[in-house]
PDB file of C-alpha atoms and ligand atoms in Angstrom:
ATOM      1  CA  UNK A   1     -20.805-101.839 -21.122  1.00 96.00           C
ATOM      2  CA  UNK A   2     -22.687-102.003 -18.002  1.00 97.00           C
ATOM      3  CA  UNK A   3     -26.134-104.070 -18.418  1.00 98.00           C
ATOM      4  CA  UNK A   4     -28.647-104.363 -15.569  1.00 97.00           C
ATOM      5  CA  UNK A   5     -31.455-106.922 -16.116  1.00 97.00           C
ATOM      6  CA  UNK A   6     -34.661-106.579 -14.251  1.00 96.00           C
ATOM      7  CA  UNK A   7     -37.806-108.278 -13.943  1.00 96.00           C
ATOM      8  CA  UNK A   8     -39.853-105.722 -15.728  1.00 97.00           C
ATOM      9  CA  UNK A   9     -39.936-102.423 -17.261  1.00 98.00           C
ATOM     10  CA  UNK A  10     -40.862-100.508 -14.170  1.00 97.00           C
ATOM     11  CA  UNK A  11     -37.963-101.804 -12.480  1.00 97.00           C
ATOM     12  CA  UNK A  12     -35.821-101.048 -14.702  1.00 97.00           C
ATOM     13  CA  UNK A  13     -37.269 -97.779 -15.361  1.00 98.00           C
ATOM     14  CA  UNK A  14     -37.262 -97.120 -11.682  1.00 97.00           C
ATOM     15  CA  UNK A  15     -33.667 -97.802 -11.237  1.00 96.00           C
ATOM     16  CA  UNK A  16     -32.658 -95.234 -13.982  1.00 97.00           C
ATOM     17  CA  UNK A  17     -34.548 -92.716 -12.714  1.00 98.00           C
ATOM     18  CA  UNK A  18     -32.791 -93.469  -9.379  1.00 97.00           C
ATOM     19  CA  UNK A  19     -29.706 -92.439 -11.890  1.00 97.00           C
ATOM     20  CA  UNK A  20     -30.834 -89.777 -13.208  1.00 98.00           C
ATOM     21  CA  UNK A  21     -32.245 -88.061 -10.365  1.00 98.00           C
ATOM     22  CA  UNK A  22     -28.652 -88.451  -8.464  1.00 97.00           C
ATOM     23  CA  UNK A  23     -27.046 -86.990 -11.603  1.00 98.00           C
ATOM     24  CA  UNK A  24     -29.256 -83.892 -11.233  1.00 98.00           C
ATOM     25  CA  UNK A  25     -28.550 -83.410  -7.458  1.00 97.00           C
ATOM     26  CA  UNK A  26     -24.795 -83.654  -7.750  1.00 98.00           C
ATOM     27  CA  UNK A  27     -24.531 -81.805 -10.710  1.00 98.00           C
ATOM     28  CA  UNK A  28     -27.536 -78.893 -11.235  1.00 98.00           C
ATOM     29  CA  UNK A  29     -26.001 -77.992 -14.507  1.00 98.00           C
ATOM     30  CA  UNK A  30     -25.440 -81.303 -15.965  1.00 98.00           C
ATOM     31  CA  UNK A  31     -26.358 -81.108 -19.780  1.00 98.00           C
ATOM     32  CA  UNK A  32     -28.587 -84.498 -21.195  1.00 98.00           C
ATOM     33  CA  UNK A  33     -29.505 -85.740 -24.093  1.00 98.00           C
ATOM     34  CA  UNK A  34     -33.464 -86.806 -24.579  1.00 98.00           C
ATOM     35  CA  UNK A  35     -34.572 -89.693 -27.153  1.00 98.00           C
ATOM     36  CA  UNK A  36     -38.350 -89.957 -27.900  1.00 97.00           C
ATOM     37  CA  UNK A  37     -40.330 -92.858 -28.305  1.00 94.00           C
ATOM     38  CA  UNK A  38     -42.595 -95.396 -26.162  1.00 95.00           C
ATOM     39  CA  UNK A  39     -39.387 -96.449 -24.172  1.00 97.00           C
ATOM     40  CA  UNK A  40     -38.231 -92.817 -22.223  1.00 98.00           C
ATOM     41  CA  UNK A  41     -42.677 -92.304 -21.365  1.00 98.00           C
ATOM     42  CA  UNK A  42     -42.469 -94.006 -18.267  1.00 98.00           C
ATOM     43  CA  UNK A  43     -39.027 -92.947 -17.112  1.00 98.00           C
ATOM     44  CA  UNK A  44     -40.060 -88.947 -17.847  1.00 98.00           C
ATOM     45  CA  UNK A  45     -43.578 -90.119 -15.151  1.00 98.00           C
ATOM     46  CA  UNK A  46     -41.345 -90.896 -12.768  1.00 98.00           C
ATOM     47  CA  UNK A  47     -38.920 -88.047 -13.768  1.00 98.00           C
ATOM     48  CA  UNK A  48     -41.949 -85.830 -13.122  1.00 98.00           C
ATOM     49  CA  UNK A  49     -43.024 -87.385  -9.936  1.00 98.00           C
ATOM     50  CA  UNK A  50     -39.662 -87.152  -8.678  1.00 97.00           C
ATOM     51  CA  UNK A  51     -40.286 -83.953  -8.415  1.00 97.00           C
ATOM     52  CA  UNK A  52     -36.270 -82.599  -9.588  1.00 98.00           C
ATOM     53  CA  UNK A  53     -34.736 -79.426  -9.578  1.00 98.00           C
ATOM     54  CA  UNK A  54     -34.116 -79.187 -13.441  1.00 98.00           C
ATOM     55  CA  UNK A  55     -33.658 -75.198 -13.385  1.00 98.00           C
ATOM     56  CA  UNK A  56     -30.188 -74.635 -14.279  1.00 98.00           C
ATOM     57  CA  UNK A  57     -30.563 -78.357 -16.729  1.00 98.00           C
ATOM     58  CA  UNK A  58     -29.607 -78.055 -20.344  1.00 98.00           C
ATOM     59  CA  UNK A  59     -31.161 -80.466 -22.560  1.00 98.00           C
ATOM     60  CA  UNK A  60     -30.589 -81.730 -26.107  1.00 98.00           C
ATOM     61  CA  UNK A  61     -32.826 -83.483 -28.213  1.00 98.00           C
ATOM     62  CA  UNK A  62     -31.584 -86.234 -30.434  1.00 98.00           C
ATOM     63  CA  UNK A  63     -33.673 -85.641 -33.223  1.00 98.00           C
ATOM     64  CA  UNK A  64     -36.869 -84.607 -35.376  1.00 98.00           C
ATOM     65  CA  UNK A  65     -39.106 -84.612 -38.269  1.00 97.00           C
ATOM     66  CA  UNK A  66     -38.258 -83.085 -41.146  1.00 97.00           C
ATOM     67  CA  UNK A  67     -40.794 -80.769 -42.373  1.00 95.00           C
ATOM     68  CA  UNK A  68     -42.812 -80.854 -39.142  1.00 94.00           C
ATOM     69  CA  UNK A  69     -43.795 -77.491 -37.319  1.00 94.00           C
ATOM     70  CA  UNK A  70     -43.385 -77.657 -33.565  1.00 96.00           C
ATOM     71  CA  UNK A  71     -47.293 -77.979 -32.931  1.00 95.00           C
ATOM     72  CA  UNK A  72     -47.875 -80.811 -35.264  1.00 94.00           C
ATOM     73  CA  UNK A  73     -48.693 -83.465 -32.544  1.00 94.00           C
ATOM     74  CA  UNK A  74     -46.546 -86.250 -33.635  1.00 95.00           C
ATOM     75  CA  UNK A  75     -43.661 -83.694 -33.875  1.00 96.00           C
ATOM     76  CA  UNK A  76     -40.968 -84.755 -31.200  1.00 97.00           C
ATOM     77  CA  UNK A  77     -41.326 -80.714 -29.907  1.00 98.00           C
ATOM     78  CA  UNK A  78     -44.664 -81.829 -28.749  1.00 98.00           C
ATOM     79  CA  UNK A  79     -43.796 -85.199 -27.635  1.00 98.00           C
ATOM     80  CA  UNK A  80     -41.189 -83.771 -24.901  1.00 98.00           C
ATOM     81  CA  UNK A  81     -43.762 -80.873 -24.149  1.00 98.00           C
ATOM     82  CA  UNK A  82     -46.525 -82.746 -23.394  1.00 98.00           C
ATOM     83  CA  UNK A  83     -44.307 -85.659 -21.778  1.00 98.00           C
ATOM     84  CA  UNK A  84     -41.574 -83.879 -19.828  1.00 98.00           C
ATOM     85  CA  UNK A  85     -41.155 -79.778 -19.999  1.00 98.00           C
ATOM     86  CA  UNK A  86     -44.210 -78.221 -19.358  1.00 98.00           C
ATOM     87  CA  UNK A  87     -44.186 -80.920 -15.653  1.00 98.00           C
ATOM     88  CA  UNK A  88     -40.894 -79.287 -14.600  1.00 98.00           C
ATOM     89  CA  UNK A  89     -39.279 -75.906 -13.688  1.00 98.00           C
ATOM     90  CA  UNK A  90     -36.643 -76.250 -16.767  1.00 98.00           C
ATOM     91  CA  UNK A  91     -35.491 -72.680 -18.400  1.00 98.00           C
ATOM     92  CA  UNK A  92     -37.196 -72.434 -21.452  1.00 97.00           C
ATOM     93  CA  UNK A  93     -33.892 -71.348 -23.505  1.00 98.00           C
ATOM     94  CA  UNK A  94     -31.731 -74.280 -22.008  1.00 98.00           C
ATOM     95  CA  UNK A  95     -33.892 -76.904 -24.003  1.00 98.00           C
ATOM     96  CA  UNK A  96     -32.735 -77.970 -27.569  1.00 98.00           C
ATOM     97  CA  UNK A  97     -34.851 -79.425 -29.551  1.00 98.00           C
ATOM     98  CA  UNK A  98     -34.080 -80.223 -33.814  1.00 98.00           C
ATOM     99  CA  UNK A  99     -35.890 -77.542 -35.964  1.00 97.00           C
ATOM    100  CA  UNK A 100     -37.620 -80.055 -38.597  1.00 96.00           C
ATOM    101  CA  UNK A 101     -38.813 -76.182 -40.465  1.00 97.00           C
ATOM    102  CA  UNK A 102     -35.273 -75.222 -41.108  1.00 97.00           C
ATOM    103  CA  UNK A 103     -34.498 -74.537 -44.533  1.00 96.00           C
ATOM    104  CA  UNK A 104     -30.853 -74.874 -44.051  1.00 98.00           C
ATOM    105  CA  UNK A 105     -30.417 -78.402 -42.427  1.00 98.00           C
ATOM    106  CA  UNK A 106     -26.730 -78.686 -43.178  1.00 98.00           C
ATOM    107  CA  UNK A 107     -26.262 -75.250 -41.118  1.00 98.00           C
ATOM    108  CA  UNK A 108     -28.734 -75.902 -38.585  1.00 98.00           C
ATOM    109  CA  UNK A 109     -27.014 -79.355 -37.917  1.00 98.00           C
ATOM    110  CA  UNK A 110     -23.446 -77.443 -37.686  1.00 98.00           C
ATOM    111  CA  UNK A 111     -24.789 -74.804 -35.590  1.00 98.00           C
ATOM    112  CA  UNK A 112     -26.629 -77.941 -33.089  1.00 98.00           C
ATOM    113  CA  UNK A 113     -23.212 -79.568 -32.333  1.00 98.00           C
ATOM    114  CA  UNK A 114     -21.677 -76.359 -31.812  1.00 98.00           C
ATOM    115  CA  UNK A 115     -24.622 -75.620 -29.196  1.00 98.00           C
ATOM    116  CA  UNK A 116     -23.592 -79.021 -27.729  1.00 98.00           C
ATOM    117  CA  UNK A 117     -19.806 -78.017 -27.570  1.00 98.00           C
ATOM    118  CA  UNK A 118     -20.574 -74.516 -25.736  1.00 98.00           C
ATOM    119  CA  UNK A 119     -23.009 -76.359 -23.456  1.00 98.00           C
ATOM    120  CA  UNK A 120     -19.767 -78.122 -22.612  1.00 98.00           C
ATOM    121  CA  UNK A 121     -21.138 -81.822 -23.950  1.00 98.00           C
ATOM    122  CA  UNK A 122     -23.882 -83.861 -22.924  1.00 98.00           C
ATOM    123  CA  UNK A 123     -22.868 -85.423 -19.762  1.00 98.00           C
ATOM    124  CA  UNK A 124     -25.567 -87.912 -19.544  1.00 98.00           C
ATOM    125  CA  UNK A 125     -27.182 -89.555 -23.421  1.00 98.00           C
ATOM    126  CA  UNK A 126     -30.341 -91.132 -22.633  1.00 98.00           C
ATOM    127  CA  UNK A 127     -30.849 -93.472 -25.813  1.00 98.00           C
ATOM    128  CA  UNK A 128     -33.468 -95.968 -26.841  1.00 98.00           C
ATOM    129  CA  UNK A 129     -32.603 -98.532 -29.730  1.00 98.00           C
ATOM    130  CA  UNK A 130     -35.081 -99.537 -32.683  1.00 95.00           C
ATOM    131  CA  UNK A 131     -35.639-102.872 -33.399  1.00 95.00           C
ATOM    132  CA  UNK A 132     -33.080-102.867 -36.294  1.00 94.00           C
ATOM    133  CA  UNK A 133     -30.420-101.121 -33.773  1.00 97.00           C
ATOM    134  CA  UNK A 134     -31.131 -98.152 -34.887  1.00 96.00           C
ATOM    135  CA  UNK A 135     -30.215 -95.092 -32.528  1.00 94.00           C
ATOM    136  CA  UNK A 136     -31.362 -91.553 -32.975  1.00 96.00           C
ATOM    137  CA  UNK A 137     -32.390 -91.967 -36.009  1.00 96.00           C
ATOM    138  CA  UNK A 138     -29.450 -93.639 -37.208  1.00 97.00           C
ATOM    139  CA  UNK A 139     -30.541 -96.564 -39.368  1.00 96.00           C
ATOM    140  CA  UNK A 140     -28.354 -99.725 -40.259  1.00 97.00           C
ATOM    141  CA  UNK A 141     -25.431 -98.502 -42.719  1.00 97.00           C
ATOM    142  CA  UNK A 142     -25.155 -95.461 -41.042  1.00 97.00           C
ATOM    143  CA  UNK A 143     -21.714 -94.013 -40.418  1.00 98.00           C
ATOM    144  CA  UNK A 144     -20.288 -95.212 -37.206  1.00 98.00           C
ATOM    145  CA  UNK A 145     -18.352 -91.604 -37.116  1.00 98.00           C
ATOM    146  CA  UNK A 146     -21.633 -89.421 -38.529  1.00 98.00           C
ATOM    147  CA  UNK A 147     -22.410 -86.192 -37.275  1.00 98.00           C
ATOM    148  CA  UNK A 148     -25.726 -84.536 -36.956  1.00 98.00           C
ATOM    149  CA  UNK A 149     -27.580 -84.355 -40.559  1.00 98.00           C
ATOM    150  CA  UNK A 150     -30.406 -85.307 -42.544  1.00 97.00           C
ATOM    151  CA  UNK A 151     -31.446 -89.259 -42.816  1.00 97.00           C
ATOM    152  CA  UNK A 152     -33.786 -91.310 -44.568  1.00 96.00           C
ATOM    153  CA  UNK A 153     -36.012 -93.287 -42.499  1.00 95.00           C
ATOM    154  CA  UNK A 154     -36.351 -97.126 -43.762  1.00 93.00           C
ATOM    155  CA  UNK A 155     -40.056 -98.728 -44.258  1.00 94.00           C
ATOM    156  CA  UNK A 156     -39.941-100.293 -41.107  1.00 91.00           C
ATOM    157  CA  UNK A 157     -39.184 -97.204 -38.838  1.00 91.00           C
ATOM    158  CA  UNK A 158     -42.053 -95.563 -40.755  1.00 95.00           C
ATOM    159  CA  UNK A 159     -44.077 -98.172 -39.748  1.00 93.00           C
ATOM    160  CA  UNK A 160     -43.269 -98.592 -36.298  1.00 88.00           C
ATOM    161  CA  UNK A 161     -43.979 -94.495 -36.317  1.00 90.00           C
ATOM    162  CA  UNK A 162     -47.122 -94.664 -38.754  1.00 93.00           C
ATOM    163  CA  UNK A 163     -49.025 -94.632 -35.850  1.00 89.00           C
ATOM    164  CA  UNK A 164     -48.660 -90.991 -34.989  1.00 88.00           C
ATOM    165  CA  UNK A 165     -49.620 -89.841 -38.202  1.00 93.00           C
ATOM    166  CA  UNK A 166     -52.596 -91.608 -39.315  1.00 92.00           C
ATOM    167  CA  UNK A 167     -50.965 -93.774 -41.431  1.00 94.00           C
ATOM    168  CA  UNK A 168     -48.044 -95.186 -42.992  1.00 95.00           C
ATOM    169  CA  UNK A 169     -48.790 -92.908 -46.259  1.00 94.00           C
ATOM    170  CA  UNK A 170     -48.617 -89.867 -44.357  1.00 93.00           C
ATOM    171  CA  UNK A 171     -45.439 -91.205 -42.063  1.00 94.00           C
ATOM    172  CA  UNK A 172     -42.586 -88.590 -42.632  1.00 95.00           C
ATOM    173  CA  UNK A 173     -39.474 -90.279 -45.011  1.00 96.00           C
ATOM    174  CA  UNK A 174     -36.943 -87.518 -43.603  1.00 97.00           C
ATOM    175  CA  UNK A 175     -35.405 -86.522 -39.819  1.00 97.00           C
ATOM    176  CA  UNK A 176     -32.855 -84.761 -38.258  1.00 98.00           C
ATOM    177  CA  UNK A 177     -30.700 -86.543 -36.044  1.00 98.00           C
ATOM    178  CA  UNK A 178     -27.669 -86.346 -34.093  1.00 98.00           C
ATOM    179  CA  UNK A 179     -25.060 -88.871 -35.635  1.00 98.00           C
ATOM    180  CA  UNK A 180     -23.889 -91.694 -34.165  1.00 98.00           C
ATOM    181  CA  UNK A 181     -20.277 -89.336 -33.439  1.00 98.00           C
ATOM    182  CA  UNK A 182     -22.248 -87.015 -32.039  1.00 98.00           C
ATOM    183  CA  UNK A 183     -24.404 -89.754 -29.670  1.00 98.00           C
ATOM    184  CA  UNK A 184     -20.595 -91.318 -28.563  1.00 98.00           C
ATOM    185  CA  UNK A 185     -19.415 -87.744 -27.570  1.00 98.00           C
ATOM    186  CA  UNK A 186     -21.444 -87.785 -24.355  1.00 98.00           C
ATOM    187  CA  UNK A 187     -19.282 -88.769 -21.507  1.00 98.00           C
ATOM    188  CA  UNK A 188     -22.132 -91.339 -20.522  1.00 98.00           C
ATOM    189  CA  UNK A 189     -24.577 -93.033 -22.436  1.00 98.00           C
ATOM    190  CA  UNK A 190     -28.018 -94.663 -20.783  1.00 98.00           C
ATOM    191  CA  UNK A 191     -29.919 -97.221 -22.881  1.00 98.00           C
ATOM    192  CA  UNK A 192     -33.484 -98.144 -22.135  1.00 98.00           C
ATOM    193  CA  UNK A 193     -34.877-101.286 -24.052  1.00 98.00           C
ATOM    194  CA  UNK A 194     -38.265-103.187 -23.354  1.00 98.00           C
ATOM    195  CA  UNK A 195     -40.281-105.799 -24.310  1.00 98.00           C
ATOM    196  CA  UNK A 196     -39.034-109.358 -26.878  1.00 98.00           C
ATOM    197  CA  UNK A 197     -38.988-107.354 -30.360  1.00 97.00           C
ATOM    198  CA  UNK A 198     -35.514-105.403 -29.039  1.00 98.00           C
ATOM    199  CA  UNK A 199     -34.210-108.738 -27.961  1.00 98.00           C
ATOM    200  CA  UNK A 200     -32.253-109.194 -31.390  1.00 98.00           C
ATOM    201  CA  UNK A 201     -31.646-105.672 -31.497  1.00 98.00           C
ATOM    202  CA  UNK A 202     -29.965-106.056 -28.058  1.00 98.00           C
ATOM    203  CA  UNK A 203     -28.026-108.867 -28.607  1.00 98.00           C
ATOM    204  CA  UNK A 204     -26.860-107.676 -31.725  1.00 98.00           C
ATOM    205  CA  UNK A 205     -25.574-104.355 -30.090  1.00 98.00           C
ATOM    206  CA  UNK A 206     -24.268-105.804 -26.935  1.00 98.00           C
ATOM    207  CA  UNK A 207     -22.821-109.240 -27.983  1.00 98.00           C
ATOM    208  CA  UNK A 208     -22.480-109.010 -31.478  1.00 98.00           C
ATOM    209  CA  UNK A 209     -19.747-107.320 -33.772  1.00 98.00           C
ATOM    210  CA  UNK A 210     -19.926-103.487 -34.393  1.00 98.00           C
ATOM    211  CA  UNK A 211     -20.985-103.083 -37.474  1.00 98.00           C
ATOM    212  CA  UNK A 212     -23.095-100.494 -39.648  1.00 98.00           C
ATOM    213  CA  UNK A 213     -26.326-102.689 -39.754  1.00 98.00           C
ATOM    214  CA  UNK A 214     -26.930-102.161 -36.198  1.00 98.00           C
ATOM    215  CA  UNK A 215     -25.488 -98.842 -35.487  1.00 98.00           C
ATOM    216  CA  UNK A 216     -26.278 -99.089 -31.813  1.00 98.00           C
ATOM    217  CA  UNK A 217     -23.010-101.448 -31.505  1.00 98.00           C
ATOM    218  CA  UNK A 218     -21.292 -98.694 -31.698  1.00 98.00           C
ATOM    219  CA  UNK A 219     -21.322 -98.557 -27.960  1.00 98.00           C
ATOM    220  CA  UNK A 220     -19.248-101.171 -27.534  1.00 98.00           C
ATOM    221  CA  UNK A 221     -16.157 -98.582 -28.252  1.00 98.00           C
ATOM    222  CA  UNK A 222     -17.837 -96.083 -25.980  1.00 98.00           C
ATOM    223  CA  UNK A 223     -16.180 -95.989 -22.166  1.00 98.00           C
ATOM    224  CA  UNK A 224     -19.248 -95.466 -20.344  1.00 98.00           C
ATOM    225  CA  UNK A 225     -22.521 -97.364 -21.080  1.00 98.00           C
ATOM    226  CA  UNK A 226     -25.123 -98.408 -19.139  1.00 98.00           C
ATOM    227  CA  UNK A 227     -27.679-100.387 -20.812  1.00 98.00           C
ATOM    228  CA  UNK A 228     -31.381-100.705 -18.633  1.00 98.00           C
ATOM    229  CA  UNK A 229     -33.316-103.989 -20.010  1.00 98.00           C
ATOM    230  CA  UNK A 230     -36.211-105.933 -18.662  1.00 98.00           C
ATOM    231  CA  UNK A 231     -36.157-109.522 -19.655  1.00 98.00           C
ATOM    232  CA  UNK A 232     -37.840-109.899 -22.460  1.00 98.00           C
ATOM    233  CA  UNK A 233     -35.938-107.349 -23.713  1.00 98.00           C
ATOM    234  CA  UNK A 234     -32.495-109.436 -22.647  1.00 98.00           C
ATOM    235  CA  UNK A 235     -33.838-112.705 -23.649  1.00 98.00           C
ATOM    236  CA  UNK A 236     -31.246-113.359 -26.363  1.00 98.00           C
ATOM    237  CA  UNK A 237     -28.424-112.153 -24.434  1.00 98.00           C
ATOM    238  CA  UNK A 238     -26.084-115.056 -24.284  1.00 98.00           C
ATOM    239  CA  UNK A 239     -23.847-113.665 -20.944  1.00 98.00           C
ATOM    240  CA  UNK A 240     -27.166-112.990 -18.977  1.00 97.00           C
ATOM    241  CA  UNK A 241     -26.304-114.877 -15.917  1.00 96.00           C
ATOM    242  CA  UNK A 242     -22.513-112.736 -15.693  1.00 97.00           C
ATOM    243  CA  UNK A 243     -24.318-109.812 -16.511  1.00 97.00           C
ATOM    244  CA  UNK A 244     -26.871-110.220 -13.271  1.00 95.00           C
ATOM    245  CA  UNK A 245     -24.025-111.598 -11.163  1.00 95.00           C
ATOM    246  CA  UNK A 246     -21.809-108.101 -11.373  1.00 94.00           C
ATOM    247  CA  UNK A 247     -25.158-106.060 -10.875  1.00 92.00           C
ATOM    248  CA  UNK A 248     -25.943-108.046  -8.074  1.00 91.00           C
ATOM    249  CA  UNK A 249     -22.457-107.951  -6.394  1.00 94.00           C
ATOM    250  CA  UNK A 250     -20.927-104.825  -7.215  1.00 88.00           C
ATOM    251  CA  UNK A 251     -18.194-103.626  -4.216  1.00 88.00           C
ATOM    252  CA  UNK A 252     -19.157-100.397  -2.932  1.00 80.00           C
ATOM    253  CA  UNK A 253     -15.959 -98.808  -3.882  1.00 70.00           C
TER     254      UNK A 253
HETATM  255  P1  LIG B 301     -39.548 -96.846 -29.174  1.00 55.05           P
HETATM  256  O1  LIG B 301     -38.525 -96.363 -30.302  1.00 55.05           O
HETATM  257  O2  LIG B 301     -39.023 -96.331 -27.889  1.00 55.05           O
HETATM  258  O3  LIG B 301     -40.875 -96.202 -29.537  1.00 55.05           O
HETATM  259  O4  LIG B 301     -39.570 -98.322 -29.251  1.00 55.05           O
HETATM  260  C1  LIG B 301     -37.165 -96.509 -30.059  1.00 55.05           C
HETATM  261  C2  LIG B 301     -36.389 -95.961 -31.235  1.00 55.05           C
HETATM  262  O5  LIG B 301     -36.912 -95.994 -32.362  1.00 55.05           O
HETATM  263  O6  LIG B 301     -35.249 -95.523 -31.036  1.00 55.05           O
END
């Protein structure tokens, strides 16, 4: 796992744009997976203002409320609208997004992954974490091997998404999401966290043991991860120093 610390959340959002922007150019038809969320905002600006080729881009959403039509604004179809596709050239039919009105979610999941596997995978996963490690919407005691399906949000991801909806009593209990298999079949994951409440979250994923109760450890058995912090965000990250050291002296092989 690959983790590059920098000053502040522009910075670091700046650098994986950088990433993502050479991904795009050296591969037009490169297939990525989009998270939601405060984290990915400023990274899809600067996405925009990049100004990118994304015509022949295939994109796959991680996830979405259940029971939510695609206008609702807090629905994650709006989110990526307003934020990210209606800025950019993408083809209409190459974006993927979870349909929260389908009233077969075990067939709509199947058919998603299959969509995934004829895309021919997601070569680049843009994740974000929750502050219990959740990713996606996997929350702690998720299956490390899931596959896309339904999940129950806990009371604290309501909360922290409360917001949205006017209120924690209206805050949706059910989502589709991609499963944490699903998340570790892209052939490279990026993870954006910012800001001290993912500090545990972070430590727990990169440092600690993979377990179930922070399902975004489950990177640590993933080949290619690259993890985008500032330092609030790294604060309780024991190998800081060793972690700065490679970024800052990496051969140009
Ligand atoms: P956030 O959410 O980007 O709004 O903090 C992250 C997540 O819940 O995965």
């Amino acid at each position: 796992m690959e983790v590059i610390i920098q000053p502040t959340q522009e910075a670091a959002t700046a650098v994986a744009a950088q990433f993502v922007a050479q991904l795009l150019r050296e591969k037009p038809r490169a297939v990525l997976g989009l998270p939601t969320g405060n984290t990915p905002l400023p990274l899809y600006r600067e996405l925009v203002r990049m100004k990118l080729d994304w015509h022949r881009v295939t994109t796959f959403n991680l996830d979405e409320y259940v029971g939510l039509s695609p206008q609702h604004p807090a629905s994650y179809h709006s989110f990526m609208h307003e934020n990210l596709f209606r800025h950019i050239n993408i083809t209409r039919k190459n974006i993927h997004i979870p349909d929260g009105m389908t009233g077969n979610i075990p067939g709509f999941c199947e058919k998603y992954e299959q969509q995934i596997r004829d895309a021919g995978g997601i070569d680049l996963q843009l994740l974000g974490i929750g502050v219990d490690g959740h990713s996606g919407f996997n929350e702690p005691s998720s299956s490390l091997a899931s596959r896309m399906r339904m999940k129950t949000l806990t009371a604290r991801t309501r909360r922290d998404n409360a917001k949205g909806f006017g209120g924690m009593a209206q805050s949706p209990h059910h989502v589709i999401t991609m499963g944490i298999g699903t998340i570790m079949e892209a052939r490279h994951c990026l993870l954006l966290a910012f800001g001290r409440k993912k500090a545990k979250a972070i430590a727990g994923m990169v440092e600690g043991p993979v377990t179930a109760m922070n399902p975004a450890s489950a990177l640590q058995l993933h080949p290619k991860v690259t993890v985008y912090l500032d330092e609030p965000a790294a604060s309780r990250l024991k190998m800081k120093p060793y972690y700065r050291w490679i970024f800052e002296n990496k051969p140009s092989l």
